[in-house]
PDB file of C-alpha atoms in Angstrom:
ATOM      1  CA  MET A1084     127.049 238.732 -14.067  1.00  0.00           C
ATOM      2  CA  LYS A1085     127.419 242.026 -15.228  1.00  0.00           C
ATOM      3  CA  ILE A1086     128.025 241.930 -18.830  1.00  0.00           C
ATOM      4  CA  ARG A1087     131.316 243.857 -18.852  1.00  0.00           C
ATOM      5  CA  ASN A1088     132.347 240.925 -16.363  1.00  0.00           C
ATOM      6  CA  PHE A1089     130.758 238.197 -18.779  1.00  0.00           C
ATOM      7  CA  VAL A1090     132.606 239.925 -21.962  1.00  0.00           C
ATOM      8  CA  LEU A1091     136.049 239.900 -20.308  1.00  0.00           C
ATOM      9  CA  ILE A1092     135.835 236.142 -19.555  1.00  0.00           C
ATOM     10  CA  VAL A1093     134.697 235.478 -22.921  1.00  0.00           C
ATOM     11  CA  VAL A1094     137.350 237.446 -24.442  1.00  0.00           C
ATOM     12  CA  ILE A1095     140.025 235.492 -21.824  1.00  0.00           C
ATOM     13  CA  ILE A1096     138.772 232.716 -22.666  1.00  0.00           C
ATOM     14  CA  LEU A1097     139.049 232.776 -26.731  1.00  0.00           C
ATOM     15  CA  VAL A1098     142.279 234.338 -26.166  1.00  0.00           C
ATOM     16  CA  VAL A1099     143.652 231.178 -23.938  1.00  0.00           C
ATOM     17  CA  ILE A1100     142.327 228.710 -26.729  1.00  0.00           C
ATOM     18  CA  GLY A1101     143.963 230.888 -29.400  1.00  0.00           C
ATOM     19  CA  TYR A1102     141.109 231.883 -31.513  1.00  0.00           C
ATOM     20  CA  ASN A1103     141.763 234.920 -33.025  1.00  0.00           C
ATOM     21  CA  ASN A1104     139.409 235.328 -35.383  1.00  0.00           C
ATOM     22  CA  LEU A1105     136.854 237.429 -33.711  1.00  0.00           C
ATOM     23  CA  ASP A1106     135.803 239.185 -36.654  1.00  0.00           C
ATOM     24  CA  LEU A1107     134.354 235.731 -38.084  1.00  0.00           C
ATOM     25  CA  LEU A1108     132.073 235.462 -34.990  1.00  0.00           C
ATOM     26  CA  PHE A1109     131.150 239.376 -35.308  1.00  0.00           C
ATOM     27  CA  PRO A1110     131.300 240.502 -38.888  1.00  0.00           C
ATOM     28  CA  MET A1111     130.880 243.671 -40.688  1.00  0.00           C
ATOM     29  CA  ASN A1112     128.692 242.916 -43.422  1.00  0.00           C
ATOM     30  CA  HIS A1113     126.724 245.689 -44.917  1.00  0.00           C
ATOM     31  CA  TYR A1114     129.196 248.369 -42.964  1.00  0.00           C
ATOM     32  CA  ASP A1115     129.556 250.957 -45.227  1.00  0.00           C
ATOM     33  CA  THR A1116     125.997 251.176 -45.867  1.00  0.00           C
ATOM     34  CA  VAL A1117     125.530 251.124 -41.899  1.00  0.00           C
ATOM     35  CA  LEU A1118     128.278 254.171 -41.659  1.00  0.00           C
ATOM     36  CA  LYS A1119     126.390 255.974 -44.198  1.00  0.00           C
ATOM     37  CA  TYR A1120     123.148 255.573 -42.528  1.00  0.00           C
ATOM     38  CA  ALA A1121     124.387 255.715 -39.001  1.00  0.00           C
ATOM     39  CA  LYS A1122     126.295 259.130 -39.435  1.00  0.00           C
ATOM     40  CA  GLU A1123     122.779 260.681 -40.986  1.00  0.00           C
ATOM     41  CA  GLN A1124     121.413 259.450 -37.626  1.00  0.00           C
ATOM     42  CA  GLN A1125     124.060 260.227 -35.242  1.00  0.00           C
ATOM     43  CA  THR A1126     124.026 257.131 -34.188  1.00  0.00           C
ATOM     44  CA  ASP A1127     126.694 254.600 -33.613  1.00  0.00           C
ATOM     45  CA  PRO A1128     127.630 252.183 -36.761  1.00  0.00           C
ATOM     46  CA  LEU A1129     128.919 249.656 -34.020  1.00  0.00           C
ATOM     47  CA  LEU A1130     125.459 249.716 -32.049  1.00  0.00           C
ATOM     48  CA  VAL A1131     123.636 249.441 -35.784  1.00  0.00           C
ATOM     49  CA  MET A1132     126.005 246.033 -36.311  1.00  0.00           C
ATOM     50  CA  SER A1133     124.788 244.683 -33.174  1.00  0.00           C
ATOM     51  CA  ILE A1134     121.591 245.234 -33.743  1.00  0.00           C
ATOM     52  CA  ILE A1135     121.803 243.259 -37.014  1.00  0.00           C
ATOM     53  CA  LYS A1136     124.105 240.271 -35.731  1.00  0.00           C
ATOM     54  CA  THR A1137     121.336 240.291 -33.079  1.00  0.00           C
ATOM     55  CA  GLU A1138     118.327 240.447 -35.090  1.00  0.00           C
ATOM     56  CA  SER A1139     119.174 238.357 -38.112  1.00  0.00           C
ATOM     57  CA  GLY A1140     122.475 237.225 -37.947  1.00  0.00           C
ATOM     58  CA  PHE A1141     123.239 239.409 -41.111  1.00  0.00           C
ATOM     59  CA  LYS A1142     120.795 236.958 -43.244  1.00  0.00           C
ATOM     60  CA  VAL A1143     119.013 239.777 -45.544  1.00  0.00           C
ATOM     61  CA  ASP A1144     116.069 237.520 -46.218  1.00  0.00           C
ATOM     62  CA  ALA A1145     115.048 236.736 -42.499  1.00  0.00           C
ATOM     63  CA  VAL A1146     111.478 236.624 -41.411  1.00  0.00           C
ATOM     64  CA  SER A1147     110.569 236.217 -37.817  1.00  0.00           C
ATOM     65  CA  LYS A1148     107.548 234.857 -36.131  1.00  0.00           C
ATOM     66  CA  LYS A1149     106.281 237.961 -35.693  1.00  0.00           C
ATOM     67  CA  SER A1150     107.104 238.765 -39.850  1.00  0.00           C
ATOM     68  CA  ALA A1151     109.839 241.118 -39.219  1.00  0.00           C
ATOM     69  CA  LYS A1152     111.862 241.105 -42.505  1.00  0.00           C
ATOM     70  CA  GLY A1153     115.276 241.326 -43.847  1.00  0.00           C
ATOM     71  CA  LEU A1154     119.011 242.366 -41.502  1.00  0.00           C
ATOM     72  CA  MET A1155     117.229 244.666 -38.616  1.00  0.00           C
ATOM     73  CA  GLN A1156     113.999 242.665 -38.428  1.00  0.00           C
ATOM     74  CA  ILE A1157     111.184 245.560 -38.762  1.00  0.00           C
ATOM     75  CA  THR A1158     107.557 245.096 -39.213  1.00  0.00           C
ATOM     76  CA  ASP A1159     105.413 245.877 -42.019  1.00  0.00           C
ATOM     77  CA  ASP A1160     103.614 248.796 -39.502  1.00  0.00           C
ATOM     78  CA  THR A1161     107.167 250.279 -38.169  1.00  0.00           C
ATOM     79  CA  ALA A1162     108.540 250.226 -41.899  1.00  0.00           C
ATOM     80  CA  LYS A1163     105.785 252.014 -43.427  1.00  0.00           C
ATOM     81  CA  TRP A1164     106.077 254.526 -40.034  1.00  0.00           C
ATOM     82  CA  CYS A1165     109.977 255.211 -40.867  1.00  0.00           C
ATOM     83  CA  ALA A1166     109.315 255.099 -44.326  1.00  0.00           C
ATOM     84  CA  GLU A1167     106.697 258.327 -44.678  1.00  0.00           C
ATOM     85  CA  LYS A1168     108.939 259.766 -41.927  1.00  0.00           C
ATOM     86  CA  ILE A1169     112.482 259.724 -43.993  1.00  0.00           C
ATOM     87  CA  GLY A1170     110.317 260.306 -47.702  1.00  0.00           C
ATOM     88  CA  ILE A1171     110.674 257.050 -49.286  1.00  0.00           C
ATOM     89  CA  SER A1172     107.154 257.971 -51.411  1.00  0.00           C
ATOM     90  CA  ASP A1173     107.030 254.494 -53.374  1.00  0.00           C
ATOM     91  CA  PHE A1174     107.659 251.952 -50.068  1.00  0.00           C
ATOM     92  CA  ASP A1175     106.624 248.955 -50.420  1.00  0.00           C
ATOM     93  CA  THR A1176     107.263 246.601 -47.500  1.00  0.00           C
ATOM     94  CA  ASP A1177     109.214 243.572 -49.996  1.00  0.00           C
ATOM     95  CA  MET A1178     111.781 246.507 -50.042  1.00  0.00           C
ATOM     96  CA  LEU A1179     112.808 245.368 -46.388  1.00  0.00           C
ATOM     97  CA  PHE A1180     114.542 242.904 -47.811  1.00  0.00           C
ATOM     98  CA  ASP A1181     117.035 245.027 -49.840  1.00  0.00           C
ATOM     99  CA  ALA A1182     119.893 245.548 -47.643  1.00  0.00           C
ATOM    100  CA  ASP A1183     120.259 249.682 -48.124  1.00  0.00           C
ATOM    101  CA  THR A1184     116.434 249.891 -47.499  1.00  0.00           C
ATOM    102  CA  ASN A1185     116.129 248.069 -44.537  1.00  0.00           C
ATOM    103  CA  ILE A1186     119.556 249.228 -42.815  1.00  0.00           C
ATOM    104  CA  ARG A1187     118.253 252.821 -43.443  1.00  0.00           C
ATOM    105  CA  ILE A1188     114.650 251.904 -41.931  1.00  0.00           C
ATOM    106  CA  GLY A1189     116.386 250.341 -39.306  1.00  0.00           C
ATOM    107  CA  THR A1190     118.848 252.687 -38.702  1.00  0.00           C
ATOM    108  CA  PHE A1191     116.186 255.484 -38.664  1.00  0.00           C
ATOM    109  CA  TYR A1192     114.367 253.826 -36.362  1.00  0.00           C
ATOM    110  CA  LEU A1193     117.014 253.064 -33.767  1.00  0.00           C
ATOM    111  CA  GLY A1194     118.021 256.820 -33.660  1.00  0.00           C
ATOM    112  CA  TYR A1195     114.390 257.539 -33.380  1.00  0.00           C
ATOM    113  CA  LEU A1196     114.433 255.426 -30.361  1.00  0.00           C
ATOM    114  CA  LEU A1197     117.390 256.427 -28.771  1.00  0.00           C
ATOM    115  CA  ASN A1198     116.713 259.807 -28.891  1.00  0.00           C
ATOM    116  CA  ARG A1199     113.363 259.610 -27.523  1.00  0.00           C
ATOM    117  CA  TYR A1200     115.270 257.387 -24.204  1.00  0.00           C
ATOM    118  CA  ASP A1201     118.000 260.065 -24.273  1.00  0.00           C
ATOM    119  CA  GLY A1202     120.410 257.935 -26.049  1.00  0.00           C
ATOM    120  CA  ASP A1203     119.756 254.935 -23.557  1.00  0.00           C
ATOM    121  CA  ILE A1204     120.856 252.113 -24.853  1.00  0.00           C
ATOM    122  CA  SER A1205     118.801 249.706 -22.375  1.00  0.00           C
ATOM    123  CA  CYS A1206     115.672 251.726 -22.919  1.00  0.00           C
ATOM    124  CA  GLY A1207     116.462 251.985 -26.997  1.00  0.00           C
ATOM    125  CA  ALA A1208     116.995 248.170 -27.340  1.00  0.00           C
ATOM    126  CA  ALA A1209     113.734 247.442 -25.034  1.00  0.00           C
ATOM    127  CA  ALA A1210     111.732 249.563 -27.164  1.00  0.00           C
ATOM    128  CA  TYR A1211     113.093 248.178 -30.612  1.00  0.00           C
ATOM    129  CA  ASN A1212     112.126 244.351 -29.351  1.00  0.00           C
ATOM    130  CA  GLY A1213     109.075 244.951 -27.082  1.00  0.00           C
ATOM    131  CA  GLY A1214     107.588 248.087 -28.106  1.00  0.00           C
ATOM    132  CA  MET A1215     107.583 251.853 -27.447  1.00  0.00           C
ATOM    133  CA  GLY A1216     104.334 251.888 -25.188  1.00  0.00           C
ATOM    134  CA  ASN A1217     105.894 249.374 -22.895  1.00  0.00           C
ATOM    135  CA  VAL A1218     109.117 250.878 -22.250  1.00  0.00           C
ATOM    136  CA  ASP A1219     107.417 254.008 -21.248  1.00  0.00           C
ATOM    137  CA  LYS A1220     105.484 252.156 -18.867  1.00  0.00           C
ATOM    138  CA  TRP A1221     108.419 250.328 -17.589  1.00  0.00           C
ATOM    139  CA  LEU A1222     110.429 253.711 -17.023  1.00  0.00           C
ATOM    140  CA  LYS A1223     106.928 254.730 -14.640  1.00  0.00           C
ATOM    141  CA  ASP A1224     106.982 251.609 -12.668  1.00  0.00           C
ATOM    142  CA  ALA A1225     109.205 251.391  -9.256  1.00  0.00           C
ATOM    143  CA  ARG A1226     109.470 248.136 -10.151  1.00  0.00           C
ATOM    144  CA  TYR A1227     111.414 248.544 -13.409  1.00  0.00           C
ATOM    145  CA  SER A1228     113.032 251.707 -13.041  1.00  0.00           C
ATOM    146  CA  LYS A1229     114.293 253.330  -9.742  1.00  0.00           C
ATOM    147  CA  ASP A1230     114.869 256.846 -11.844  1.00  0.00           C
ATOM    148  CA  GLY A1231     112.124 256.420 -14.666  1.00  0.00           C
ATOM    149  CA  LYS A1232     115.085 257.495 -16.778  1.00  0.00           C
ATOM    150  CA  THR A1233     116.607 254.129 -17.584  1.00  0.00           C
ATOM    151  CA  ILE A1234     115.248 250.167 -17.163  1.00  0.00           C
ATOM    152  CA  ASP A1235     116.734 247.893 -14.799  1.00  0.00           C
ATOM    153  CA  ARG A1236     115.003 245.415 -15.556  1.00  0.00           C
ATOM    154  CA  THR A1237     112.032 244.375 -17.359  1.00  0.00           C
ATOM    155  CA  PRO A1238     108.962 241.869 -17.124  1.00  0.00           C
ATOM    156  CA  PHE A1239     109.696 239.992 -20.214  1.00  0.00           C
ATOM    157  CA  GLY A1240     112.364 237.254 -20.520  1.00  0.00           C
ATOM    158  CA  GLU A1241     113.064 237.657 -24.350  1.00  0.00           C
ATOM    159  CA  THR A1242     113.235 241.767 -23.841  1.00  0.00           C
ATOM    160  CA  THR A1243     115.634 241.388 -20.398  1.00  0.00           C
ATOM    161  CA  ALA A1244     117.311 238.935 -23.129  1.00  0.00           C
ATOM    162  CA  TYR A1245     117.469 240.887 -25.763  1.00  0.00           C
ATOM    163  CA  ILE A1246     118.929 244.085 -24.277  1.00  0.00           C
ATOM    164  CA  ASN A1247     121.878 241.794 -22.784  1.00  0.00           C
ATOM    165  CA  LYS A1248     122.536 240.337 -26.473  1.00  0.00           C
ATOM    166  CA  ILE A1249     122.870 243.803 -27.825  1.00  0.00           C
ATOM    167  CA  LYS A1250     124.791 245.117 -24.875  1.00  0.00           C
ATOM    168  CA  PHE A1251     127.321 242.304 -25.160  1.00  0.00           C
ATOM    169  CA  ASN A1252     127.629 242.542 -28.942  1.00  0.00           C
ATOM    170  CA  TYR A1253     127.957 246.097 -28.907  1.00  0.00           C
ATOM    171  CA  LYS A1254     131.008 245.947 -26.090  1.00  0.00           C
ATOM    172  CA  MET A1255     132.082 243.029 -28.340  1.00  0.00           C
ATOM    173  CA  TYR A1256     132.102 245.232 -31.981  1.00  0.00           C
ATOM    174  CA  ASN A1257     133.715 248.004 -29.213  1.00  0.00           C
ATOM    175  CA  LEU A1258     136.461 245.635 -28.465  1.00  0.00           C
ATOM    176  CA  ILE A1259     137.207 244.290 -31.980  1.00  0.00           C
ATOM    177  CA  TYR A1260     136.711 247.143 -33.884  1.00  0.00           C
ATOM    178  CA  GLY A1261     136.201 250.190 -31.886  1.00  0.00           C
ATOM    179  CA  GLY A1262     138.669 253.500 -33.059  1.00  0.00           C
ATOM    180  CA  LYS A1263     139.523 251.259 -36.139  1.00  0.00           C
ATOM    181  CA  THR A1264     135.995 251.637 -38.030  1.00  0.00           C
ATOM    182  CA  ASN A1265     135.648 255.145 -39.990  1.00  0.00           C
ATOM    183  CA  GLY A1266     132.439 255.997 -37.432  1.00  0.00           C
TER     184      GLY A1266
END
């Protein structure tokens, strides 16, 4: 089922059962910080919110099985590379548990990935989850990309599910908040 149809069905079900507090399911925690750094990176703040919801469920102290940290679930190596690029000279990986620092680094990285893949959300999300090297390989492989610019599918179920979650959350954030934010 296409993501658009799925979103529509979910919204209809929620309306039918009378659930009108979608903002509880799709919170805007840390939105001012997200907006600040999303503007710097020319990235849609609602996409950043979708990443945070998917990655950590808005838990500042979240740590994954692979040791990714904070709201946007950033690994130490990625964080160090990003911190150097954006000029955080005194960076320490414990700073990833600070919401402002985590969002700043994560939004920079997301913006970098989106620029690298010409704004393609599927490629950007796949790289955020599965790494740029994998996405670059998939784009060169006709089994995963018909045009070499977009990903049609991935060999990793986790990455495919991640892309679908990001797209779903992004559609929901736009449905609920699109036009109501200062982004």
